[in-house]
Every structure is written in structure tokens, then in C-alpha cells.
mmCIF file of C-alpha atoms in Angstrom:
data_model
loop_
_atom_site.group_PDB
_atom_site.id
_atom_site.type_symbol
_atom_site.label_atom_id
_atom_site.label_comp_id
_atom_site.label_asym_id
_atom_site.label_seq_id
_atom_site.Cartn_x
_atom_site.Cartn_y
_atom_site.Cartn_z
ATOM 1 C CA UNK A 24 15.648 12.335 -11.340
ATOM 2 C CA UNK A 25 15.226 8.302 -10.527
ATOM 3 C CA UNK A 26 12.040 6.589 -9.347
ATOM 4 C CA UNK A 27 13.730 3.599 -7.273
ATOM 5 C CA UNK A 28 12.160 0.326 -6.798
ATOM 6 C CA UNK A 29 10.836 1.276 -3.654
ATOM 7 C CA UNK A 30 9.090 4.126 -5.573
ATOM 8 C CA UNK A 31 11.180 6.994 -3.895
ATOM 9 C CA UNK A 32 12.342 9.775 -6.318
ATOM 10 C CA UNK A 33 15.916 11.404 -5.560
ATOM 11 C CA UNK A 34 17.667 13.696 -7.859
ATOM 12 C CA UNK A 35 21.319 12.625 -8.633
ATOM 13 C CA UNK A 36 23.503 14.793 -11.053
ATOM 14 C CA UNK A 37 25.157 12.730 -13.489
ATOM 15 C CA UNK A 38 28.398 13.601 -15.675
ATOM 16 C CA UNK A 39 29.109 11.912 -19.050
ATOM 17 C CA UNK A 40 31.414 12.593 -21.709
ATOM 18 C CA UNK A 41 28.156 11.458 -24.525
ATOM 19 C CA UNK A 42 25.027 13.555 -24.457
ATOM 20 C CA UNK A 43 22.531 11.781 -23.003
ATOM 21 C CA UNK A 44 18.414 11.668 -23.654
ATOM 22 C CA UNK A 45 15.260 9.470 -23.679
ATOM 23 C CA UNK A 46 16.053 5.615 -24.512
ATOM 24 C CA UNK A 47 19.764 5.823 -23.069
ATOM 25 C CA UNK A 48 20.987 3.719 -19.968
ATOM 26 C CA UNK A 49 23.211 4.663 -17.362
ATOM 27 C CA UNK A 50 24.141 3.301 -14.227
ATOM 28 C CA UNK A 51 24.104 4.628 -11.110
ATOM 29 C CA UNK A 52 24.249 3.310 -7.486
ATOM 30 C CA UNK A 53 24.890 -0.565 -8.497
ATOM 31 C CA UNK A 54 21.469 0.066 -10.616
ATOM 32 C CA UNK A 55 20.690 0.411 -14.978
ATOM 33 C CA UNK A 56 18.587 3.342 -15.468
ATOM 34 C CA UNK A 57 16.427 3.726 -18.267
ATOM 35 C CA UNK A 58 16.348 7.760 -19.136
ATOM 36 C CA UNK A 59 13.015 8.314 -20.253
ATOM 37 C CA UNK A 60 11.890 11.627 -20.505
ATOM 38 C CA UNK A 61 12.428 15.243 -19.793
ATOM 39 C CA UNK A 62 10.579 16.879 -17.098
ATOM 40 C CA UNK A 63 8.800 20.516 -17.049
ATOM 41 C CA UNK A 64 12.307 21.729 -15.474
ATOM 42 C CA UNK A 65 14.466 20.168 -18.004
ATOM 43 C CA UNK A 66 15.675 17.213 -16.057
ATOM 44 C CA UNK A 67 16.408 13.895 -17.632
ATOM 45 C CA UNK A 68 13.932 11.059 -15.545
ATOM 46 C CA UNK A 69 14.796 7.208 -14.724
ATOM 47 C CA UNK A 70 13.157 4.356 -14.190
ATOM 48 C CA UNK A 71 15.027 1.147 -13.983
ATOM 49 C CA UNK A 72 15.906 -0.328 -16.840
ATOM 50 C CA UNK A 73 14.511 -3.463 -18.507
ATOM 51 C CA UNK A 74 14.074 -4.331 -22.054
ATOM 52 C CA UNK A 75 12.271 -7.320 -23.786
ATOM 53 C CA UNK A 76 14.214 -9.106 -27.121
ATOM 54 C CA UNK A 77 12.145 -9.881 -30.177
ATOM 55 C CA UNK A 78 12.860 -11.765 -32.989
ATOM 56 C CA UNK A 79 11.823 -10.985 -35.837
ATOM 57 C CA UNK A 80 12.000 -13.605 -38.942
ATOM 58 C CA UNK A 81 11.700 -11.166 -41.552
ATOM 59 C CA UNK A 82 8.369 -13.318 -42.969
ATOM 60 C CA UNK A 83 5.445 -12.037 -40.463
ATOM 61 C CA UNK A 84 6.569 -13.761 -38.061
ATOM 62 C CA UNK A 85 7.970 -12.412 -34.354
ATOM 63 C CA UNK A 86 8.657 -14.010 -31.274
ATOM 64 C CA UNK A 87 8.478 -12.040 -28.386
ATOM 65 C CA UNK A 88 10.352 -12.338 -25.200
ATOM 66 C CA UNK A 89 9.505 -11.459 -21.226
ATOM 67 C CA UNK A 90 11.031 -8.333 -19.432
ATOM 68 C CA UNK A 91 14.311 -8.550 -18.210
ATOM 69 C CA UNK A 92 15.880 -6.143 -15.975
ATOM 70 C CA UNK A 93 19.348 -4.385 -17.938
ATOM 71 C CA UNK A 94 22.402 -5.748 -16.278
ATOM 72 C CA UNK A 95 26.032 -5.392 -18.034
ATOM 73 C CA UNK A 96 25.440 -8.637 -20.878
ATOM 74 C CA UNK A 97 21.886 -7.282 -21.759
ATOM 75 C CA UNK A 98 21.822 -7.279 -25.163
ATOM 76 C CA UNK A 99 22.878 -4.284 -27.355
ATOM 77 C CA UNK A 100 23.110 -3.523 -31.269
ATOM 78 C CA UNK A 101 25.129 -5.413 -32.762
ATOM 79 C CA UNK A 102 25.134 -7.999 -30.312
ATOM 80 C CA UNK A 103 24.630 -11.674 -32.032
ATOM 81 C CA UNK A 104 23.228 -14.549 -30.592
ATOM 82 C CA UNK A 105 22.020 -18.705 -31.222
ATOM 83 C CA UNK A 106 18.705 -19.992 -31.036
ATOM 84 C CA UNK A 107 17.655 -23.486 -32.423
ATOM 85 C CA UNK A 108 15.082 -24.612 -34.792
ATOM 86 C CA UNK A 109 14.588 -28.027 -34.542
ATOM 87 C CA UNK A 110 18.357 -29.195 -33.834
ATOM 88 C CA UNK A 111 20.146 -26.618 -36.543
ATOM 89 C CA UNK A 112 21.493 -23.540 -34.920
ATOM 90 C CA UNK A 113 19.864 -19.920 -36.457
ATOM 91 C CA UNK A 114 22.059 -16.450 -35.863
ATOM 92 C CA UNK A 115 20.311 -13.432 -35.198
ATOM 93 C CA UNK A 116 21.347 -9.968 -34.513
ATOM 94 C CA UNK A 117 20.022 -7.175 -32.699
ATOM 95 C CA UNK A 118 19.416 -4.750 -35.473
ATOM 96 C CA UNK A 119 17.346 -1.970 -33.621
ATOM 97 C CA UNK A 120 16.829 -0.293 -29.914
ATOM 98 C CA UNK A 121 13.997 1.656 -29.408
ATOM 99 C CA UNK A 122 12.238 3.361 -25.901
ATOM 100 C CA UNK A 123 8.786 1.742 -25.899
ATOM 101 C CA UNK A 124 6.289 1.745 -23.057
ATOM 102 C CA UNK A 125 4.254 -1.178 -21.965
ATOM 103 C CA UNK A 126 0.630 -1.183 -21.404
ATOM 104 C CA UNK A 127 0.399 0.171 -17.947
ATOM 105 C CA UNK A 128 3.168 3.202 -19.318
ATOM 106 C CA UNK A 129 5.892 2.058 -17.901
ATOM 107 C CA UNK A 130 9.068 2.424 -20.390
ATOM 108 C CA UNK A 131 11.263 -0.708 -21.678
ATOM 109 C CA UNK A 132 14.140 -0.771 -23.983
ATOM 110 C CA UNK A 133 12.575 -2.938 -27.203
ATOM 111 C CA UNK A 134 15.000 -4.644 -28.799
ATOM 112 C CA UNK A 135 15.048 -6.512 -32.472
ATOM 113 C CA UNK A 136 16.978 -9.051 -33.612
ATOM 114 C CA UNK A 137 17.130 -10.168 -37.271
ATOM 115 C CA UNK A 138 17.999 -13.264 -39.137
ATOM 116 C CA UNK A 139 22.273 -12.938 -39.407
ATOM 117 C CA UNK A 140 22.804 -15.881 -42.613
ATOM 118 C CA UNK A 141 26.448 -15.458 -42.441
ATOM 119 C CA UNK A 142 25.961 -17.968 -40.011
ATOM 120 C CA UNK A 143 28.701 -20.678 -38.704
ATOM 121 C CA UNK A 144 28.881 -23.969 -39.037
ATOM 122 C CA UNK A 145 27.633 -24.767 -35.582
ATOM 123 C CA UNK A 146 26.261 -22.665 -32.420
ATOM 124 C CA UNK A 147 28.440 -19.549 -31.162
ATOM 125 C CA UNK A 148 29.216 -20.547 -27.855
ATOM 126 C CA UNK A 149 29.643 -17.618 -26.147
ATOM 127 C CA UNK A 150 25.967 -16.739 -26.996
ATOM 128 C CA UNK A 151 24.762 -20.186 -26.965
ATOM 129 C CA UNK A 152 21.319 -20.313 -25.577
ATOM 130 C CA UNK A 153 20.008 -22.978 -23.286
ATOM 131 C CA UNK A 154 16.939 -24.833 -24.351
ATOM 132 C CA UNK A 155 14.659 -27.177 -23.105
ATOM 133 C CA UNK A 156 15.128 -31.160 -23.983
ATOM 134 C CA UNK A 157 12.274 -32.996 -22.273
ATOM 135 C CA UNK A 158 8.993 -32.249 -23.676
ATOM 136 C CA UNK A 159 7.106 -32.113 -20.909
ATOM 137 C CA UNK A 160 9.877 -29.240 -19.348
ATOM 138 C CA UNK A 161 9.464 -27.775 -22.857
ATOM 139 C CA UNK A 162 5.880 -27.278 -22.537
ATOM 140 C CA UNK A 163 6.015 -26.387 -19.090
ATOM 141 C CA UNK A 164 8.550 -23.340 -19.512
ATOM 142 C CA UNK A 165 6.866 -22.260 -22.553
ATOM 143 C CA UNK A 166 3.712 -22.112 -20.417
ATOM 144 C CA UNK A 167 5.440 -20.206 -17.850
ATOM 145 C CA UNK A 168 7.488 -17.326 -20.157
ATOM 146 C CA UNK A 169 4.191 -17.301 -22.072
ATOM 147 C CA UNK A 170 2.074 -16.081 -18.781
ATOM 148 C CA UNK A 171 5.149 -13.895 -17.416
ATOM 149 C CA UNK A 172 4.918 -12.189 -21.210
ATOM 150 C CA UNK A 173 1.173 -11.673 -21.475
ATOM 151 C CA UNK A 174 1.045 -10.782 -17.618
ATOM 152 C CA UNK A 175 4.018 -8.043 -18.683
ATOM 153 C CA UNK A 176 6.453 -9.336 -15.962
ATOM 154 C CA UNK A 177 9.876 -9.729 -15.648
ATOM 155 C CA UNK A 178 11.830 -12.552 -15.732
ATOM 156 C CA UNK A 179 15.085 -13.863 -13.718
ATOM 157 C CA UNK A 180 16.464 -17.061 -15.100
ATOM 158 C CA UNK A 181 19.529 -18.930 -13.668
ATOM 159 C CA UNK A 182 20.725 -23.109 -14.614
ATOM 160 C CA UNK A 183 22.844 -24.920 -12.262
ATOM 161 C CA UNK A 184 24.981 -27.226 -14.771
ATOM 162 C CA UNK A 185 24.036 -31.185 -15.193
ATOM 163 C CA UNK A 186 25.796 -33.148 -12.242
ATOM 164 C CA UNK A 187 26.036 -29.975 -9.667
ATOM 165 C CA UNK A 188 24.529 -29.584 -6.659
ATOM 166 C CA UNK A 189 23.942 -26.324 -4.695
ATOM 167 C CA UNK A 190 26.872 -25.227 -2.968
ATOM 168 C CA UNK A 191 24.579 -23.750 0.250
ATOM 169 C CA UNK A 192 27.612 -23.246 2.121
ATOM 170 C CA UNK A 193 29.635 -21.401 0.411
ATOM 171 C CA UNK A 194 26.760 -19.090 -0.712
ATOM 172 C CA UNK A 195 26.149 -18.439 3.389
ATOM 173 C CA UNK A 196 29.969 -17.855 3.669
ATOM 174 C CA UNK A 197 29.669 -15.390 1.143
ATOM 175 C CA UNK A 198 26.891 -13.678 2.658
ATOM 176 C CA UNK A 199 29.053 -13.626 6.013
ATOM 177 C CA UNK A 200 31.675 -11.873 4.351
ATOM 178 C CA UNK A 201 30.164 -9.160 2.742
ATOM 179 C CA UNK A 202 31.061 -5.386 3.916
ATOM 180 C CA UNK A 203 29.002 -2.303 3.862
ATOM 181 C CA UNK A 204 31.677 -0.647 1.167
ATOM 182 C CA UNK A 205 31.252 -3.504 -1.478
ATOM 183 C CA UNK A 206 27.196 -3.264 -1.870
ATOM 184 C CA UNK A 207 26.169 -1.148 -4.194
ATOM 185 C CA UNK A 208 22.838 1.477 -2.961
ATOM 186 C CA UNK A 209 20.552 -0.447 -4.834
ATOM 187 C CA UNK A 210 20.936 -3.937 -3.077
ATOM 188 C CA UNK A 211 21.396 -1.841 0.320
ATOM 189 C CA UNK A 212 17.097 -0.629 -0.073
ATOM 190 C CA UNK A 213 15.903 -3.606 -1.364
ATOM 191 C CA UNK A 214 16.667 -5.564 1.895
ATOM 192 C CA UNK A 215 15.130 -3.504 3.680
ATOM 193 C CA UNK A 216 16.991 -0.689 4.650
ATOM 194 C CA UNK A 217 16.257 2.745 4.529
ATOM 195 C CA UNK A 218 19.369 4.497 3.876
ATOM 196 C CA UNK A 219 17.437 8.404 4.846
ATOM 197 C CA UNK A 220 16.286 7.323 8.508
ATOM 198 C CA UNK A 221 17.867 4.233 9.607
ATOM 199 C CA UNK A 222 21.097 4.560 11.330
ATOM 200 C CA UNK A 223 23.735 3.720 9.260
ATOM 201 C CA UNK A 224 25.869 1.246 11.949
ATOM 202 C CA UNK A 225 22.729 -0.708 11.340
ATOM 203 C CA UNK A 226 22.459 -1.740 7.323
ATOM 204 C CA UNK A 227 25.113 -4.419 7.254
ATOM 205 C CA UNK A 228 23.390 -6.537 9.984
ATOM 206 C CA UNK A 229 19.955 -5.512 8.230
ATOM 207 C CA UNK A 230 21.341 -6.863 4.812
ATOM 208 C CA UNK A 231 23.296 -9.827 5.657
ATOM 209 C CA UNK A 232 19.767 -10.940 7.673
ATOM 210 C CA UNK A 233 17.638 -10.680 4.470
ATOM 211 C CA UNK A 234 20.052 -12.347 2.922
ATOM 212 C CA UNK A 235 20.129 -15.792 5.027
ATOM 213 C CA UNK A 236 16.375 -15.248 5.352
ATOM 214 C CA UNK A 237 16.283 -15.190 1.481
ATOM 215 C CA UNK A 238 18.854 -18.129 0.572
ATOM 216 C CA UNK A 239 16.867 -20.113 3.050
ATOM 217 C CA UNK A 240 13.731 -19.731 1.353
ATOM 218 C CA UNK A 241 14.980 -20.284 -2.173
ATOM 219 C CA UNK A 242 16.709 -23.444 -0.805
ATOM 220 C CA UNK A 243 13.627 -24.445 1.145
ATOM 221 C CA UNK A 244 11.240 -23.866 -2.476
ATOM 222 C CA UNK A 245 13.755 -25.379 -5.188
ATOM 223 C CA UNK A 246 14.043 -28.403 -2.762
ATOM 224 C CA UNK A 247 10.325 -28.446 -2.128
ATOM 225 C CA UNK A 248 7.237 -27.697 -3.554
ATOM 226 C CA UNK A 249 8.509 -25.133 -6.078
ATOM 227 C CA UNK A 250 5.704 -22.760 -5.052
ATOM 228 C CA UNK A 251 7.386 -19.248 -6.083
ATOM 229 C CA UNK A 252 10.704 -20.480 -7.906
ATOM 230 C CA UNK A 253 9.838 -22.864 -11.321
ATOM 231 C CA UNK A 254 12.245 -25.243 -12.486
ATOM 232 C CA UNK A 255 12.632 -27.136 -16.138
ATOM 233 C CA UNK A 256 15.335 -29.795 -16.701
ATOM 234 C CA UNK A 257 17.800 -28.573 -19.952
ATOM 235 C CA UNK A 258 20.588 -29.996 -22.089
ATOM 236 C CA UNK A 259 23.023 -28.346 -19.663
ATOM 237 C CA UNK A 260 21.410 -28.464 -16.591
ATOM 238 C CA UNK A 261 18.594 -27.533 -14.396
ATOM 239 C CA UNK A 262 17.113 -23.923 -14.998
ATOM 240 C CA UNK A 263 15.087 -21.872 -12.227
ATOM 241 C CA UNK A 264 12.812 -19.197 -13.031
ATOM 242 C CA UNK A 265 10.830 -16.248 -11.074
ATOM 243 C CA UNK A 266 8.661 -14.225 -11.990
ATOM 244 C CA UNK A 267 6.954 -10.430 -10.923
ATOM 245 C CA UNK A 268 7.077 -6.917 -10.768
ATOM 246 C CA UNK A 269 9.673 -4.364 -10.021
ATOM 247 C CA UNK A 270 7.912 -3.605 -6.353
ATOM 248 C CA UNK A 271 8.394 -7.576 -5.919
ATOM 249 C CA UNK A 272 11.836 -7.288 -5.855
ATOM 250 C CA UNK A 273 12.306 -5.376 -2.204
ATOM 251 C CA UNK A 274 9.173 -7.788 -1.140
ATOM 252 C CA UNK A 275 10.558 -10.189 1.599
ATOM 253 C CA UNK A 276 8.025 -13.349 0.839
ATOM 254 C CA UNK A 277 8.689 -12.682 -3.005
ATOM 255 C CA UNK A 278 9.860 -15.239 -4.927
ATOM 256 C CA UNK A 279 11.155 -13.114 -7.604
ATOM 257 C CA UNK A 280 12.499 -10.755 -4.728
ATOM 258 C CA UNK A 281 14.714 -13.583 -3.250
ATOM 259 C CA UNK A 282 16.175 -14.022 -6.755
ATOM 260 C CA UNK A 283 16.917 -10.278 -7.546
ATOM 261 C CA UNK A 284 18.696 -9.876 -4.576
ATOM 262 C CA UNK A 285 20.475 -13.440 -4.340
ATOM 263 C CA UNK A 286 21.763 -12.562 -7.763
ATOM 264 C CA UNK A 287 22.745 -8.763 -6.923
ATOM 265 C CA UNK A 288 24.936 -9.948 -4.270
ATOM 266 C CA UNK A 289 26.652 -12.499 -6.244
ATOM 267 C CA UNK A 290 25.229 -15.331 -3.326
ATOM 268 C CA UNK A 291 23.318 -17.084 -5.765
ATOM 269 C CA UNK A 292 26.675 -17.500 -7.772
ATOM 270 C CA UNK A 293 28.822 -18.840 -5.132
ATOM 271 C CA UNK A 294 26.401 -21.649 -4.691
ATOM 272 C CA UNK A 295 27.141 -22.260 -8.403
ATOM 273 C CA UNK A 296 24.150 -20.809 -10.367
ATOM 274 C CA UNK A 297 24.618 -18.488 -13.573
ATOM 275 C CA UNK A 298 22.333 -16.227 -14.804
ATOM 276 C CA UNK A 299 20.837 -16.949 -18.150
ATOM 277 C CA UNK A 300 19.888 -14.040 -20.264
ATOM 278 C CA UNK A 301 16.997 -15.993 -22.262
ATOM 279 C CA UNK A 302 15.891 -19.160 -22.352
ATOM 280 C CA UNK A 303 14.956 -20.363 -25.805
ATOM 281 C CA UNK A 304 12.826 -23.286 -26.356
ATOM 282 C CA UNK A 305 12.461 -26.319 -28.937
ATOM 283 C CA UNK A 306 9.158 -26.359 -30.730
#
């Protein structure tokens, strides 16, 4: 059984060749599921899944990280990764996944990364994490993934590389050509539609409009006042940051909802954004 973003519950059977219980993922309708418990008539019960990275430096010390939602590069065991102090590159590790529950109940995978000293000569670059140069960015973005942590929110993150500009256009054209076959359930609800009373003829026009309604007020905040979406200049580029809850993400003046669902439909990528998985940040 699944409790949706829109807070529906539907039950779903669900085949898999593993056995499956509390603190596994699966996916199911273009969403990551979180299985977190068993229910009083044995079912298995999903939330969506999210997970927060922390690192811990093996003296006392542990930084924490901000919920992210679980998408196909979330971090796993044995998955290795670059952070910086200073300017010299330190390898970590995810050593341990655990199902933990955050202070209003709600369960998260928690994931801990270790101190890896086999470590190269310079950063990995496939795992290379972007951080903030310019102090005053650095303190800024700090500020903000500090809040977002304490405030238990999730986090969407993308950078747009030094020297590009949006490509609006081509993110609209993408928009255009989407088809009701290619979007997955999940992205369907959170613009709006609902898929057990509205006619179905109707949800491409429904989605495609949330869509241009969304890209146009991203566009209109990043080139503006920057009142929902936060942005921090980088080594590589320019990052942009929301923040909020899993019921912001189907909200239509959301901020964080115009990023979720920009991202879900790949329209944020055709305009040439990529989604960054954590943004680490120079002391």
C-alpha cells in the first residue's frame, strides 16, 4: 500500500525476484518508494522515498545533510564520493543504510559515509561535488541547507555550467512534445490531474499547461527577485536551490513544486540544468 504525494493511499501488488521488507526501495509508477512497515493485514506500506547523507569523520564529528527525494544516482553502499577540505580532495564512502524516521514520523533512508584513505591523487570526477567559491555565496548556501536541515525539508539542487545561459526554448519545445504514454503516474497527479475522476482525453492538455505555467515562473524568479528559487555562484557554474515539503511538490505557486516537476519531466534539462545530488561547501 502507497501514500502518494497527494496523500491518497492505493494498493498496488508488486513482484520481485528479492524479498522485500522495511528500509527497501522500489519503484513504481515513475516514483522511489520507501517500504516502511507492515500493516495489521500483512501488507508492505510506502511512502516516497528520501534519504539524508551524513558524514561521519570517525573523530566526533558528523555533518549532516538535507532530505533528498531517492531518484536512480541516490547514493547507495558502497557508493564513493569527493568533498573538499580546504582545497585537498577527502573520499568517503557510504558504509551503512538504515530506515530512520524524522521528527514528525515520517521515514527516511539514513545514510553514512566514512572516511575512504585509499584515496587518489586528485578528486573522482564522476562523484565530484560542486562547492561554493565566493564567500559571500558560501555563507549564503550554508545558511540556506542549514535552515532546509533544521526545518527537516527537502532539497532540489540543479547548476547551469559557467558561460551557459537558459535554453527557454528548447525546454518549451520539450514540453510541446511530450505524450500521455511517456509520463510516468507520478508526474501525471502532481500537475494536477486526477487520474480516478478526470476524463482521461483531458491529462495531456492538463499537464503540458502546468508545465508552461511552471517554466514560466521559475524563469520569471531565477531572472528576478529569487523569491522561492535561491541561487549561489560555484566553481562550475551557477547552482539553484528549492526548498519544502512533499505536499509542496503538487502545489502550483510552490517553488519547490515547479522544480520537482520541471526536473521529473526532463524540461528543466533541456534548458541545460543538471541535477546535483549535494552541494558541499568550503569552510
Amino acid at each position: 500500500m502507497i501514500t502518494n504525494r497527494l496523500g491518497r493511499e492505493r494498493v498496488h501488488r508488486y513482484s520481485s525476484d528479492d524479498a522485500l521488507g522495511p528500509g527497501d526501495v522500489i519503484r513504481l509508477g515513475g516514483r522511489d518508494w520507501l517500504l516502511e512497515r507492515y500493516d495489521e493485514q500483512g501488507r508492505l506500506v510506502a511512502k516516497p522515498a528520501r534519504y539524508r547523507l551524513r558524514l561521519d569523520y570517525g573523530d566526533g564529528r558528523v555533518d549532516v545533510g538535507a532530505f533528498r527525494r531517492w531518484r536512480p544516482d541516490a547514493p547507495q553502499v558502497g557508493h564513493t564520493l569527493t568533498t573538499f577540505e580546504g582545497k585537498a580532495p577527502v573520499a568517503w564512502e557510504v558504509a551503512d543504510s538504515e530506515l530512520a524516521f524524522d521528527a514528525d514520523g515520517e521515514p527516511y533512508l539514513d545514510l553514512v559515509a566514512r572516511r575512504d584513505f585509499d584515496e587518489p591523487d586528485g578528486p573522482r570526477a564522476h562523484e565530484l561535488e560542486h562547492a561554493v567559491a565566493r564567500e559571500d555565496g558560501s555563507a549564503a548556501a550554508a545558511a540556506a541547507l542549514a535552515r532546509a536541515q533544521q526545518a527537516g525539508l527537502s532539497v532540489e539542487l540543479v547548476v547551469l555550467e559557467a558561460g551557459d545561459e537558459p535554453d527557454w526554448g528548447e525546454a518549451e519545445r520539450l514540453i510541446d512534445s511530450l505524450v500521455l504514454e511517456e509520463l510516468e503516474d507520478d508526474v501525471i497527479e502532481l500537475a494536477g490531474v486526477d487520474t480516478d475522476a478526470d476524463p482521461r482525453e483531458g491529462w495531456l492538455d492538463t499537464v503540458k499547461e502546468r508545465l508552461r505555467k511552471d517554466l514560466e515562473c521559475f524563469r520569471r524568479d531565477v531572472e528576478g527577485d529569487h523569491d522561492e528559487i535561491e541561487e549561489w555562484d560555484t566553481r562550475d557554474g551557477r547552482i539553484f536551490a528549492s526548498t519544502g515539503r512533499e505536499s509542496d511538490e503538487a502545489e502550483p505557486n510552490s517553488g519547490h513544486g515547479w522544480m520537482v516537476r520541471l526536473l521529473d519531466t526532463e524540461a528543466l534539462g533541456a534548458a541545460g540544468f543538471k541535477r546535483v545530488r549535494k552541494a558541499e561547501l568550503d569552510a
